[in-house]
Amino acid sequence: MDRLRQRADFIAVANGARMSRPAFVLQGRDRDDDGPIRVGFTVTKKIGTATERNRIRRRLREVVKRVDGAAMRPHSDYVLVGRRAALDRGFSVMIDDLHVALDRIGRGRQSRT
């Protein structure tokens, strides 16, 4: 699993499917290449101080690490947009939220094709 780093990639994913959860918004899109799954993380300045935003970003990174790659569709990009609730939300609950969001985004894409 690779990281998204370029703004153009984040913008492309923002135009794809999205699923809201209390601690984050998951955005996803399928790519036309054979590259690996890529994941990006973003937390806006409206959320809080730099320390709080970094803590949210670290928690989201760890949640993605603990979710098995099989839950994510191959050749896809995902962006997790952090929310303030990620500071206080239980870690196991966030993992369950990510599983639900990935499942719903995956089902939404299958019905469109």
Short mmCIF file of C-alpha atoms in Angstrom, two decimals:
data_model
loop_
_atom_site.label_atom_id
_atom_site.label_comp_id
_atom_site.label_asym_id
_atom_site.label_seq_id
_atom_site.Cartn_x
_atom_site.Cartn_y
_atom_site.Cartn_z
CA MET A 1 0.00 0.00 0.00
CA ASP A 2 1.40 3.38 -1.06
CA ARG A 3 0.65 6.93 0.02
CA LEU A 4 -1.00 9.67 -2.02
CA ARG A 5 1.18 12.76 -1.97
CA GLN A 6 0.30 14.95 -4.97
CA ARG A 7 -2.53 17.46 -4.91
CA ALA A 8 -3.84 16.32 -8.30
CA ASP A 9 -4.34 12.81 -6.92
CA PHE A 10 -6.26 14.13 -3.90
CA ILE A 11 -8.50 16.20 -6.20
CA ALA A 12 -9.17 13.20 -8.45
CA VAL A 13 -10.22 11.10 -5.46
CA ALA A 14 -12.44 13.92 -4.17
CA ASN A 15 -14.54 13.57 -7.33
CA GLY A 16 -15.17 9.89 -6.62
CA ALA A 17 -17.44 8.09 -4.16
CA ARG A 18 -17.57 9.18 -0.54
CA MET A 19 -18.84 7.80 2.74
CA SER A 20 -19.18 9.81 5.96
CA ARG A 21 -18.44 8.38 9.38
CA PRO A 22 -18.24 10.27 12.70
CA ALA A 23 -14.42 10.32 12.84
CA PHE A 24 -13.64 10.70 9.12
CA VAL A 25 -14.95 10.92 5.58
CA LEU A 26 -13.69 8.21 3.25
CA GLN A 27 -13.31 9.14 -0.41
CA GLY A 28 -12.42 6.56 -3.03
CA ARG A 29 -11.97 6.05 -6.75
CA ASP A 30 -10.84 3.26 -9.07
CA ARG A 31 -7.81 3.83 -11.28
CA ASP A 32 -7.20 2.51 -14.78
CA ASP A 33 -3.65 1.32 -14.10
CA ASP A 34 -2.24 -1.77 -12.39
CA GLY A 35 -0.60 0.12 -9.54
CA PRO A 36 -0.98 -0.64 -5.85
CA ILE A 37 -3.65 0.66 -3.52
CA ARG A 38 -2.82 4.22 -2.49
CA VAL A 39 -4.11 6.01 0.61
CA GLY A 40 -3.97 9.71 1.50
CA PHE A 41 -4.78 11.55 4.71
CA THR A 42 -5.90 15.11 5.21
CA VAL A 43 -7.10 17.17 8.15
CA THR A 44 -8.13 20.80 7.63
CA LYS A 45 -7.04 23.70 9.82
CA LYS A 46 -10.64 24.16 10.97
CA ILE A 47 -10.29 21.00 13.04
CA GLY A 48 -7.83 22.42 15.57
CA THR A 49 -4.21 23.13 16.36
CA ALA A 50 -1.32 21.49 14.52
CA THR A 51 -0.83 19.09 17.42
CA GLU A 52 -4.45 17.94 17.26
CA ARG A 53 -4.39 17.61 13.47
CA ASN A 54 -1.21 15.54 13.60
CA ARG A 55 -2.69 13.30 16.28
CA ILE A 56 -5.78 12.72 14.14
CA ARG A 57 -3.60 11.95 11.12
CA ARG A 58 -1.52 9.45 13.13
CA ARG A 59 -4.66 7.71 14.42
CA LEU A 60 -6.08 7.45 10.89
CA ARG A 61 -2.80 6.03 9.56
CA GLU A 62 -2.82 3.37 12.26
CA VAL A 63 -6.46 2.48 11.54
CA VAL A 64 -5.61 1.92 7.87
CA LYS A 65 -2.60 -0.23 8.82
CA ARG A 66 -4.81 -2.46 10.95
CA VAL A 67 -7.46 -2.96 8.28
CA ASP A 68 -6.54 -5.85 6.02
CA GLY A 69 -5.77 -4.97 2.43
CA ALA A 70 -8.45 -7.38 1.22
CA ALA A 71 -11.10 -4.90 2.37
CA MET A 72 -9.76 -2.36 -0.13
CA ARG A 73 -10.29 -2.75 -3.85
CA PRO A 74 -7.12 -3.27 -5.91
CA HIS A 75 -5.99 -0.45 -8.23
CA SER A 76 -7.84 2.16 -6.14
CA ASP A 77 -7.08 5.40 -4.36
CA TYR A 78 -8.55 6.34 -0.99
CA VAL A 79 -8.45 9.56 1.03
CA LEU A 80 -9.43 9.80 4.68
CA VAL A 81 -10.49 13.30 5.68
CA GLY A 82 -10.14 13.53 9.45
CA ARG A 83 -12.79 14.99 11.73
CA ARG A 84 -12.46 16.21 15.30
CA ALA A 85 -14.32 13.14 16.63
CA ALA A 86 -11.27 11.06 15.69
CA LEU A 87 -9.50 12.43 18.79
CA ASP A 88 -11.96 10.82 21.21
CA ARG A 89 -13.50 7.95 19.25
CA GLY A 90 -12.53 4.45 20.30
CA PHE A 91 -9.87 2.85 18.16
CA SER A 92 -11.74 -0.40 17.57
CA VAL A 93 -14.86 1.60 16.67
CA MET A 94 -12.86 3.55 14.08
CA ILE A 95 -11.61 0.28 12.56
CA ASP A 96 -15.20 -0.97 12.33
CA ASP A 97 -16.24 2.38 10.78
CA LEU A 98 -13.55 2.02 8.12
CA HIS A 99 -14.68 -1.53 7.30
CA VAL A 100 -18.27 -0.30 6.88
CA ALA A 101 -17.21 2.67 4.74
CA LEU A 102 -15.00 0.52 2.49
CA ASP A 103 -17.80 -2.00 2.06
CA ARG A 104 -20.37 0.65 1.13
CA ILE A 105 -18.07 2.43 -1.30
CA GLY A 106 -17.21 -0.91 -2.91
CA ARG A 107 -20.86 -1.85 -3.29
CA GLY A 108 -21.67 1.56 -4.78
CA ARG A 109 -19.02 1.15 -7.44
CA GLN A 110 -20.14 -2.36 -8.37
CA SER A 111 -23.72 -1.24 -9.00
CA ARG A 112 -22.53 1.54 -11.36
CA THR A 113 -20.58 -0.76 -13.66
#
